[in-house]
Amino acid sequence: MLKGKKILIGITGGIAAYKIPFLVRLLKKSGTEVQVMLTPAARDFVTPLTLSTLSQRPVLIDFFNKDDGSWNSHIELGLWADLLLVAPLTANTLAKMASGIADNLLLTTILSSRCPVLFAPAMDLDMYQHPATIENIKKLKSFGYRMIEPVKGELASGLTGVGRLEEPEKILEVIKDALNPKSVFRGKKVLVSAGPTYEPVDPVRFLGNHSTGRMGIEMATAFAGLGAEVNLVLGPSGLTTDDPSIKVYPVTTAEEMYDRCMGIFPESDITVMAAAVADFTPANPSELKIKKETGKANIDLVPTKDILASMGSEKKPGRILVGFALETDNERSNAKKKLQNKNLDLIVLNSMKDKGAGFGYQTNKVTLISANGTEKEFPLKSKKEVARDILLAIEALL
Ligand code: CTP
């Protein structure tokens, strides 16, 4: 959800500046572009080299770069940022921000910015409780800036009280929230399965299907983009995702998919079974390669466990369970039967008759049927767009 976002972090001269390199690392891992700016005093607390190495950009401190005579445009920087964070914010810079003082590059950039501004005061407890600080914080809030409250704990002075900078992981959550404020999926735990399963016949052969996993991966990506914590159980597929908010669990067989999914399912608010799970598996896979000299080979098949049906029977109230149905005939009535028999909230029907829909295509044409009786047929769309349509239908159920 942070991928491609541009975040400007202003660091001021407080001891908590040591936490910011960790935050920069977390942000970079989330795919954001990070521009770090230091006030001159901050340079004594954390080195520009550390921050430029982690952010992969030169750290900006002054208006002018003495080496080449160029200058850093506070206006361009202010407009560049999708979000500006000042952390840690000292009482001094806080007071300057409250008064609109612009005597360094960071303060000038803050005045030039149009994006959301977050500020994270960190200082000794008496400074934090001083009426001047309290007034200045009120003023910043009245500008529409959002405060990341300092937390209680042991302070650098040795005193204990409120004034510690929040931990980088928590700051990251506030940044996500500020950039995607309205998503109902924020913080929801989502389980998505995708791809085919391979059922071994012997050490070199398997029974599989044509699923690529694309539809499920697009679903997982769409959920992650809206702030959900996503677990993706992925059958053997040439596709995957490097989205840092998606935890990928590779599996091969229907049995492995069952074990992994059923382990994660109880904790999941929303589950989407987009995987094309084999309905049958060889009863006795050969330990050795089956040789053609044996003449005719028969493979005995036994049914696999129906993961979606197991989930449906264990589903707790308030949880959402979504299945897929790929049908060749009597599409709607077959899909409705599955919806009912497997205790689903929503089923995504695609018909093998529709051109450009189903396995191997970048596109899909679906009908969404929900347990509350609504039914909506969509035109052929990219799987990314279909994923969004399904999320909107799930949002309506929530
Ligand atoms: N599914 C599952 N476990 C299985 C088989 C299927 O969880 N062993 C899930 C799929 O991920 C999909 C839904 O069930 O979401 C529908 O799969 P499908 O194979 O079409 O349904 P079946 O009930 O097996 O019916 P059919 O006879 O049409 O194959």
CSV table of C-alpha atoms and ligand atoms in Angstrom, one decimal:
chain,number,residue,atom,x,y,z
A,1,MET,CA,0.0,0.0,0.0
A,2,LEU,CA,3.0,2.3,0.3
A,3,LYS,CA,4.5,1.2,-3.0
A,4,GLY,CA,5.6,4.3,-5.0
A,5,LYS,CA,4.6,6.8,-2.4
A,6,LYS,CA,7.0,9.7,-1.8
A,7,ILE,CA,7.7,10.4,1.8
A,8,LEU,CA,9.8,13.3,3.1
A,9,ILE,CA,11.2,12.8,6.6
A,10,GLY,CA,12.4,15.8,8.5
A,11,ILE,CA,14.7,14.9,11.4
A,12,THR,CA,15.4,17.5,14.1
A,13,GLY,CA,18.1,17.6,16.8
A,14,GLY,CA,16.9,15.2,19.4
A,15,ILE,CA,18.4,11.9,20.8
A,16,ALA,CA,15.4,9.9,19.4
A,17,ALA,CA,16.8,10.6,15.9
A,18,TYR,CA,18.6,7.3,16.3
A,19,LYS,CA,15.3,5.5,15.6
A,20,ILE,CA,14.8,7.1,12.2
A,21,PRO,CA,17.3,4.9,10.2
A,22,PHE,CA,15.1,1.9,11.3
A,23,LEU,CA,12.0,3.7,10.0
A,24,VAL,CA,13.7,4.6,6.7
A,25,ARG,CA,14.6,0.9,6.3
A,26,LEU,CA,11.0,-0.2,6.9
A,27,LEU,CA,9.7,2.4,4.5
A,28,LYS,CA,12.2,1.4,1.8
A,29,LYS,CA,11.2,-2.2,2.3
A,30,SER,CA,7.6,-1.2,1.7
A,31,GLY,CA,8.5,0.3,-1.7
A,32,THR,CA,8.4,4.0,-0.8
A,33,GLU,CA,10.7,6.7,-2.0
A,34,VAL,CA,12.2,8.4,1.0
A,35,GLN,CA,13.8,11.8,1.1
A,36,VAL,CA,15.5,12.6,4.4
A,37,MET,CA,16.1,16.2,5.5
A,38,LEU,CA,18.0,17.1,8.6
A,39,THR,CA,18.0,20.4,10.5
A,40,PRO,CA,21.6,21.5,11.2
A,41,ALA,CA,21.3,20.3,14.8
A,42,ALA,CA,20.1,16.9,13.8
A,43,ARG,CA,23.5,16.2,12.1
A,44,ASP,CA,25.0,15.8,15.5
A,45,PHE,CA,22.6,13.0,16.4
A,46,VAL,CA,22.5,10.8,13.2
A,47,THR,CA,24.9,10.8,10.3
A,48,PRO,CA,23.9,11.8,6.8
A,49,LEU,CA,25.9,8.9,5.4
A,50,THR,CA,23.8,6.3,7.3
A,51,LEU,CA,20.6,7.9,6.2
A,52,SER,CA,21.6,8.5,2.5
A,53,THR,CA,22.8,4.8,2.3
A,54,LEU,CA,19.4,3.5,3.7
A,55,SER,CA,17.2,5.9,1.7
A,56,GLN,CA,19.3,5.7,-1.4
A,57,ARG,CA,19.1,9.4,-1.9
A,58,PRO,CA,21.4,12.3,-0.8
A,59,VAL,CA,20.3,13.7,2.6
A,60,LEU,CA,19.4,17.4,2.4
A,61,ILE,CA,20.4,19.8,5.1
A,62,ASP,CA,21.1,23.3,3.7
A,63,PHE,CA,19.5,25.5,1.1
A,64,PHE,CA,22.8,25.5,-0.9
A,65,ASN,CA,25.1,22.6,-1.8
A,66,LYS,CA,28.6,24.1,-1.3
A,67,ASP,CA,30.3,21.5,-3.6
A,68,ASP,CA,28.5,22.4,-6.9
A,69,GLY,CA,26.8,25.7,-6.0
A,70,SER,CA,23.3,24.2,-6.7
A,71,TRP,CA,20.4,24.8,-4.3
A,72,ASN,CA,17.6,22.6,-2.9
A,73,SER,CA,14.3,24.0,-3.9
A,74,HIS,CA,12.0,23.9,-0.9
A,75,ILE,CA,9.0,24.5,-3.2
A,76,GLU,CA,9.8,21.5,-5.4
A,77,LEU,CA,10.5,19.3,-2.4
A,78,GLY,CA,7.3,20.4,-0.7
A,79,LEU,CA,5.3,19.5,-3.8
A,80,TRP,CA,7.1,16.3,-4.4
A,81,ALA,CA,6.1,14.7,-1.1
A,82,ASP,CA,2.9,12.6,-0.7
A,83,LEU,CA,3.4,12.9,3.0
A,84,LEU,CA,5.7,14.8,5.3
A,85,LEU,CA,6.8,13.5,8.6
A,86,VAL,CA,8.8,15.4,11.2
A,87,ALA,CA,10.3,13.0,13.7
A,88,PRO,CA,11.6,13.4,16.2
A,89,LEU,CA,10.3,16.9,16.6
A,90,THR,CA,12.1,19.0,19.2
A,91,ALA,CA,10.5,21.7,21.3
A,92,ASN,CA,12.5,24.2,19.4
A,93,THR,CA,11.4,23.2,15.9
A,94,LEU,CA,7.9,22.6,17.2
A,95,ALA,CA,7.8,26.3,18.3
A,96,LYS,CA,9.2,27.5,15.0
A,97,MET,CA,6.6,25.4,13.1
A,98,ALA,CA,3.8,26.9,15.2
A,99,SER,CA,5.0,30.4,14.4
A,100,GLY,CA,5.7,29.9,10.7
A,101,ILE,CA,9.4,30.5,11.1
A,102,ALA,CA,11.4,29.4,8.0
A,103,ASP,CA,15.1,29.7,8.9
A,104,ASN,CA,16.2,26.3,7.6
A,105,LEU,CA,15.5,24.1,4.6
A,106,LEU,CA,13.2,21.8,6.6
A,107,LEU,CA,11.0,24.5,8.0
A,108,THR,CA,10.8,26.3,4.6
A,109,THR,CA,9.8,23.0,3.0
A,110,ILE,CA,7.1,22.4,5.6
A,111,LEU,CA,5.6,25.8,4.7
A,112,SER,CA,5.7,25.0,1.0
A,113,SER,CA,4.1,21.6,1.3
A,114,ARG,CA,0.5,20.7,0.3
A,115,CYS,CA,0.5,17.1,1.5
A,116,PRO,CA,-0.5,15.7,4.9
A,117,VAL,CA,2.0,16.5,7.7
A,118,LEU,CA,2.7,14.2,10.6
A,119,PHE,CA,4.7,15.3,13.6
A,120,ALA,CA,6.2,13.2,16.3
A,121,PRO,CA,7.3,15.3,19.3
A,122,ALA,CA,10.0,13.7,21.5
A,123,MET,CA,11.6,15.6,24.4
A,124,ASP,CA,12.1,15.5,28.1
A,125,LEU,CA,8.9,15.2,30.2
A,126,ASP,CA,9.0,18.8,31.6
A,127,MET,CA,9.6,20.3,28.2
A,128,TYR,CA,6.7,18.3,26.9
A,129,GLN,CA,4.4,19.5,29.7
A,130,HIS,CA,5.4,23.1,29.5
A,131,PRO,CA,2.5,25.4,28.6
A,132,ALA,CA,4.4,26.8,25.6
A,133,THR,CA,4.8,23.3,24.1
A,134,ILE,CA,1.2,22.5,24.8
A,135,GLU,CA,0.1,25.7,23.0
A,136,ASN,CA,2.4,25.0,20.1
A,137,ILE,CA,1.1,21.4,19.7
A,138,LYS,CA,-2.5,22.8,19.7
A,139,LYS,CA,-1.5,25.2,17.0
A,140,LEU,CA,0.0,22.5,14.8
A,141,LYS,CA,-3.1,20.4,15.2
A,142,SER,CA,-5.2,23.5,14.1
A,143,PHE,CA,-3.2,23.6,10.9
A,144,GLY,CA,-4.5,20.1,10.2
A,145,TYR,CA,-1.2,18.4,11.1
A,146,ARG,CA,-1.5,15.0,12.7
A,147,MET,CA,0.4,14.2,15.9
A,148,ILE,CA,2.1,10.9,16.6
A,149,GLU,CA,1.9,11.1,20.4
A,150,PRO,CA,5.1,10.4,22.4
A,151,VAL,CA,4.9,7.4,24.7
A,152,LYS,CA,5.6,7.0,28.3
A,153,GLY,CA,8.9,5.4,29.4
A,154,GLU,CA,12.5,6.0,30.4
A,155,LEU,CA,13.8,9.1,28.8
A,156,ALA,CA,17.4,9.9,27.8
A,157,SER,CA,17.7,12.2,30.8
A,158,GLY,CA,17.1,9.2,33.1
A,159,LEU,CA,13.7,10.5,34.1
A,160,THR,CA,10.6,8.5,33.4
A,161,GLY,CA,7.5,10.0,31.8
A,162,VAL,CA,5.8,10.9,28.5
A,163,GLY,CA,8.2,12.1,25.9
A,164,ARG,CA,9.7,9.1,24.1
A,165,LEU,CA,9.4,8.9,20.3
A,166,GLU,CA,7.0,6.1,19.2
A,167,GLU,CA,8.7,3.0,17.8
A,168,PRO,CA,9.4,2.9,14.0
A,169,GLU,CA,6.9,0.0,13.4
A,170,LYS,CA,4.1,2.1,15.0
A,171,ILE,CA,5.1,5.2,13.0
A,172,LEU,CA,4.9,3.1,9.9
A,173,GLU,CA,1.3,2.2,10.7
A,174,VAL,CA,0.3,5.8,11.2
A,175,ILE,CA,1.9,6.7,7.8
A,176,LYS,CA,-0.1,3.9,6.1
A,177,ASP,CA,-3.3,5.2,7.8
A,178,ALA,CA,-2.6,8.8,6.8
A,179,LEU,CA,-2.1,7.8,3.2
A,180,ASN,CA,-5.2,5.5,3.0
A,181,PRO,CA,-7.5,6.8,5.6
A,182,LYS,CA,-10.8,5.3,4.6
A,183,SER,CA,-10.2,1.7,3.8
A,184,VAL,CA,-12.5,-0.8,5.6
A,185,PHE,CA,-9.8,-3.4,5.0
A,186,ARG,CA,-7.2,-1.6,7.1
A,187,GLY,CA,-5.8,-4.0,9.6
A,188,LYS,CA,-8.1,-6.9,8.5
A,189,LYS,CA,-6.4,-10.3,8.3
A,190,VAL,CA,-7.0,-11.7,4.9
A,191,LEU,CA,-6.3,-15.2,3.6
A,192,VAL,CA,-6.1,-15.7,-0.2
A,193,SER,CA,-5.3,-19.0,-1.9
A,194,ALA,CA,-4.2,-19.0,-5.6
A,195,GLY,CA,-2.7,-21.2,-8.3
A,196,PRO,CA,-3.0,-24.8,-9.1
A,197,THR,CA,-2.0,-27.8,-7.0
A,198,TYR,CA,0.2,-30.6,-8.3
A,199,GLU,CA,-0.7,-34.2,-7.2
A,200,PRO,CA,2.3,-36.5,-7.6
A,201,VAL,CA,2.0,-39.6,-9.7
A,202,ASP,CA,5.6,-40.6,-9.4
A,203,PRO,CA,8.8,-38.6,-8.6
A,204,VAL,CA,8.7,-36.9,-12.0
A,205,ARG,CA,5.1,-36.6,-12.9
A,206,PHE,CA,2.0,-35.0,-11.5
A,207,LEU,CA,-1.6,-34.3,-12.1
A,208,GLY,CA,-2.2,-30.5,-12.3
A,209,ASN,CA,-4.3,-27.9,-14.0
A,210,HIS,CA,-3.9,-24.7,-16.1
A,211,SER,CA,-4.4,-22.2,-13.3
A,212,THR,CA,-1.7,-19.5,-13.3
A,213,GLY,CA,-2.6,-17.9,-9.9
A,214,ARG,CA,-3.0,-14.5,-11.5
A,215,MET,CA,-6.5,-13.9,-10.2
A,216,GLY,CA,-5.6,-14.8,-6.7
A,217,ILE,CA,-2.4,-12.7,-6.7
A,218,GLU,CA,-4.4,-9.7,-8.0
A,219,MET,CA,-6.8,-10.2,-5.1
A,220,ALA,CA,-4.0,-10.4,-2.6
A,221,THR,CA,-2.4,-7.2,-4.1
A,222,ALA,CA,-5.7,-5.3,-4.0
A,223,PHE,CA,-6.3,-6.2,-0.3
A,224,ALA,CA,-2.7,-5.3,0.6
A,225,GLY,CA,-3.1,-2.0,-1.3
A,226,LEU,CA,-6.0,-1.1,1.0
A,227,GLY,CA,-4.1,-1.9,4.2
A,228,ALA,CA,-5.0,-5.5,4.9
A,229,GLU,CA,-2.5,-8.0,6.4
A,230,VAL,CA,-2.5,-10.6,3.6
A,231,ASN,CA,-1.5,-14.3,3.7
A,232,LEU,CA,-1.2,-15.8,0.3
A,233,VAL,CA,-1.2,-19.6,0.0
A,234,LEU,CA,0.2,-20.1,-3.4
A,235,GLY,CA,0.3,-23.3,-5.4
A,236,PRO,CA,3.1,-24.0,-8.0
A,237,SER,CA,2.9,-21.0,-10.2
A,238,GLY,CA,5.3,-19.0,-12.4
A,239,LEU,CA,3.9,-15.9,-10.9
A,240,THR,CA,4.4,-14.5,-7.4
A,241,THR,CA,4.5,-11.1,-5.6
A,242,ASP,CA,7.2,-9.1,-3.9
A,243,ASP,CA,4.6,-6.9,-2.2
A,244,PRO,CA,6.1,-6.6,1.4
A,245,SER,CA,2.6,-6.6,2.9
A,246,ILE,CA,1.8,-10.0,1.5
A,247,LYS,CA,3.2,-13.1,3.2
A,248,VAL,CA,3.5,-15.8,0.7
A,249,TYR,CA,3.3,-19.5,1.6
A,250,PRO,CA,4.3,-21.7,-1.3
A,251,VAL,CA,2.6,-25.2,-1.4
A,252,THR,CA,2.5,-27.9,-3.9
A,253,THR,CA,-0.3,-30.5,-3.2
A,254,ALA,CA,-3.9,-30.2,-2.3
A,255,GLU,CA,-3.0,-31.7,1.1
A,256,GLU,CA,-0.4,-29.1,1.7
A,257,MET,CA,-2.8,-26.4,0.7
A,258,TYR,CA,-5.4,-27.8,3.1
A,259,ASP,CA,-2.9,-27.9,6.0
A,260,ARG,CA,-1.6,-24.3,5.4
A,261,CYS,CA,-5.0,-22.8,4.7
A,262,MET,CA,-6.7,-24.4,7.7
A,263,GLY,CA,-3.9,-23.3,9.9
A,264,ILE,CA,-4.3,-19.6,8.9
A,265,PHE,CA,-8.1,-19.6,8.4
A,266,PRO,CA,-9.2,-19.4,12.1
A,267,GLU,CA,-7.4,-16.0,12.4
A,268,SER,CA,-8.6,-14.6,9.1
A,269,ASP,CA,-11.4,-12.0,8.9
A,270,ILE,CA,-11.8,-12.6,5.2
A,271,THR,CA,-10.9,-15.7,3.2
A,272,VAL,CA,-10.9,-15.9,-0.6
A,273,MET,CA,-10.3,-19.4,-2.1
A,274,ALA,CA,-9.2,-18.5,-5.6
A,275,ALA,CA,-6.9,-21.6,-5.9
A,276,ALA,CA,-7.8,-24.4,-8.4
A,277,VAL,CA,-7.4,-27.2,-5.9
A,278,ALA,CA,-7.3,-30.7,-7.4
A,279,ASP,CA,-10.5,-32.7,-6.5
A,280,PHE,CA,-8.6,-36.0,-6.8
A,281,THR,CA,-5.1,-37.2,-6.0
A,282,PRO,CA,-3.3,-40.4,-6.9
A,283,ALA,CA,-4.0,-43.0,-4.1
A,284,ASN,CA,-0.5,-44.5,-4.2
A,285,PRO,CA,2.1,-42.3,-5.9
A,286,SER,CA,5.0,-44.5,-7.0
A,287,GLU,CA,8.2,-44.0,-5.2
A,288,LEU,CA,10.1,-44.8,-8.4
A,289,LYS,CA,9.6,-43.5,-11.9
A,290,ILE,CA,6.9,-45.5,-13.7
A,291,LYS,CA,8.6,-47.1,-16.7
A,292,LYS,CA,6.8,-47.4,-20.0
A,293,GLU,CA,7.9,-51.1,-20.2
A,294,THR,CA,5.2,-51.9,-17.7
A,295,GLY,CA,2.8,-51.4,-20.5
A,296,LYS,CA,-0.6,-49.9,-19.5
A,297,ALA,CA,-0.5,-47.8,-16.4
A,298,ASN,CA,-3.6,-47.2,-14.3
A,299,ILE,CA,-3.7,-44.4,-11.7
A,300,ASP,CA,-6.1,-44.9,-8.8
A,301,LEU,CA,-7.4,-41.6,-7.6
A,302,VAL,CA,-8.9,-40.7,-4.3
A,303,PRO,CA,-10.8,-37.5,-3.5
A,304,THR,CA,-8.9,-34.6,-1.8
A,305,LYS,CA,-10.3,-32.7,1.2
A,306,ASP,CA,-12.5,-29.8,0.1
A,307,ILE,CA,-10.8,-26.9,1.8
A,308,LEU,CA,-13.6,-24.4,1.2
A,309,ALA,CA,-16.3,-26.7,2.5
A,310,SER,CA,-14.2,-27.3,5.7
A,311,MET,CA,-13.9,-23.6,6.1
A,312,GLY,CA,-17.6,-23.1,5.6
A,313,SER,CA,-18.4,-25.6,8.3
A,314,GLU,CA,-16.1,-23.9,10.8
A,315,LYS,CA,-16.8,-20.3,9.9
A,316,LYS,CA,-17.4,-17.9,12.8
A,317,PRO,CA,-20.1,-15.2,12.7
A,318,GLY,CA,-18.8,-11.9,11.2
A,319,ARG,CA,-16.2,-13.6,9.0
A,320,ILE,CA,-16.4,-13.5,5.3
A,321,LEU,CA,-15.8,-16.5,3.1
A,322,VAL,CA,-15.5,-16.2,-0.7
A,323,GLY,CA,-15.2,-19.1,-3.2
A,324,PHE,CA,-14.7,-19.4,-7.0
A,325,ALA,CA,-16.7,-21.5,-9.4
A,326,LEU,CA,-15.5,-22.3,-12.9
A,327,GLU,CA,-18.3,-23.9,-14.7
A,328,THR,CA,-19.0,-25.3,-18.2
A,329,ASP,CA,-22.8,-25.7,-18.0
A,330,ASN,CA,-25.8,-24.7,-15.8
A,331,GLU,CA,-23.4,-22.1,-14.5
A,332,ARG,CA,-25.6,-20.0,-12.2
A,333,SER,CA,-27.4,-22.9,-10.6
A,334,ASN,CA,-24.2,-24.8,-10.0
A,335,ALA,CA,-22.5,-21.7,-8.5
A,336,LYS,CA,-25.5,-21.1,-6.2
A,337,LYS,CA,-25.4,-24.8,-5.0
A,338,LYS,CA,-21.7,-24.3,-4.1
A,339,LEU,CA,-22.5,-21.0,-2.4
A,340,GLN,CA,-25.1,-22.8,-0.2
A,341,ASN,CA,-23.4,-26.2,0.3
A,342,LYS,CA,-20.1,-24.6,1.3
A,343,ASN,CA,-21.7,-21.9,3.5
A,344,LEU,CA,-20.1,-19.0,1.5
A,345,ASP,CA,-20.9,-15.3,1.7
A,346,LEU,CA,-20.0,-14.7,-2.0
A,347,ILE,CA,-19.1,-16.8,-5.0
A,348,VAL,CA,-17.3,-15.6,-8.0
A,349,LEU,CA,-18.6,-17.4,-11.1
A,350,ASN,CA,-16.7,-17.6,-14.3
A,351,SER,CA,-17.9,-19.7,-17.2
A,352,MET,CA,-15.6,-21.6,-19.5
A,353,LYS,CA,-17.9,-20.5,-22.3
A,354,ASP,CA,-16.9,-16.9,-22.0
A,355,LYS,CA,-14.0,-16.0,-24.3
A,356,GLY,CA,-11.0,-14.4,-22.5
A,357,ALA,CA,-12.2,-15.6,-19.1
A,358,GLY,CA,-10.6,-18.2,-16.8
A,359,PHE,CA,-7.2,-20.0,-16.9
A,360,GLY,CA,-4.3,-18.4,-18.7
A,361,TYR,CA,-5.9,-15.1,-19.6
A,362,GLN,CA,-5.0,-11.7,-18.3
A,363,THR,CA,-8.7,-10.9,-18.3
A,364,ASN,CA,-11.8,-12.4,-16.7
A,365,LYS,CA,-15.6,-12.1,-16.9
A,366,VAL,CA,-17.4,-12.8,-13.7
A,367,THR,CA,-20.7,-12.9,-12.1
A,368,LEU,CA,-20.8,-12.2,-8.4
A,369,ILE,CA,-23.5,-14.0,-6.4
A,370,SER,CA,-23.9,-13.3,-2.7
A,371,ALA,CA,-25.6,-15.3,0.0
A,372,ASN,CA,-27.9,-12.3,0.6
A,373,GLY,CA,-29.4,-12.7,-2.8
A,374,THR,CA,-27.6,-10.1,-4.9
A,375,GLU,CA,-26.3,-11.1,-8.2
A,376,LYS,CA,-24.2,-8.9,-10.6
A,377,GLU,CA,-22.8,-9.8,-14.0
A,378,PHE,CA,-19.7,-7.9,-15.1
A,379,PRO,CA,-18.2,-7.4,-18.6
A,380,LEU,CA,-14.8,-8.8,-19.6
A,381,LYS,CA,-12.1,-6.8,-17.7
A,382,SER,CA,-8.5,-7.2,-16.7
A,383,LYS,CA,-8.0,-9.4,-13.6
A,384,LYS,CA,-6.7,-6.4,-11.7
A,385,GLU,CA,-10.1,-4.6,-12.3
A,386,VAL,CA,-12.0,-7.8,-11.5
A,387,ALA,CA,-10.1,-8.0,-8.2
A,388,ARG,CA,-11.3,-4.5,-7.4
A,389,ASP,CA,-14.9,-5.4,-8.3
A,390,ILE,CA,-14.7,-8.4,-5.9
A,391,LEU,CA,-13.3,-6.2,-3.1
A,392,LEU,CA,-16.1,-3.8,-3.6
A,393,ALA,CA,-18.6,-6.6,-3.2
A,394,ILE,CA,-16.8,-7.9,-0.1
A,395,GLU,CA,-16.8,-4.3,1.3
A,396,ALA,CA,-20.6,-4.2,0.8
A,397,LEU,CA,-20.9,-7.4,2.9
A,398,LEU,CA,-18.8,-5.9,5.7
B,1,CTP,N1,-12.0,-25.9,-3.5
B,1,CTP,C1,-11.4,-26.2,-2.3
B,1,CTP,N2,-10.9,-27.5,-2.1
B,1,CTP,C2,-11.0,-28.4,-3.0
B,1,CTP,C3,-11.6,-28.1,-4.2
B,1,CTP,C4,-12.1,-26.9,-4.4
B,1,CTP,O1,-11.2,-25.3,-1.5
B,1,CTP,N3,-10.5,-29.6,-2.8
B,1,CTP,C5,-12.5,-24.5,-3.7
B,1,CTP,C6,-11.9,-23.8,-4.8
B,1,CTP,O2,-10.8,-23.0,-4.4
B,1,CTP,C7,-13.0,-22.9,-5.3
B,1,CTP,C8,-14.2,-23.7,-5.0
B,1,CTP,O3,-13.8,-24.7,-4.1
B,1,CTP,O4,-13.1,-21.7,-4.5
B,1,CTP,C9,-14.9,-24.3,-6.2
B,1,CTP,O5,-14.1,-25.3,-6.7
B,1,CTP,P1,-14.7,-26.5,-7.7
B,1,CTP,O6,-13.7,-27.4,-7.9
B,1,CTP,O7,-15.4,-25.8,-8.9
B,1,CTP,O8,-15.9,-27.0,-6.8
B,1,CTP,P2,-16.3,-28.4,-6.4
B,1,CTP,O9,-17.2,-28.3,-5.2
B,1,CTP,O10,-15.1,-29.3,-6.3
B,1,CTP,O11,-17.2,-28.9,-7.6
B,1,CTP,P3,-17.0,-29.5,-9.1
B,1,CTP,O12,-17.7,-30.8,-9.0
B,1,CTP,O13,-17.6,-28.5,-10.0
B,1,CTP,O14,-15.5,-29.6,-9.3
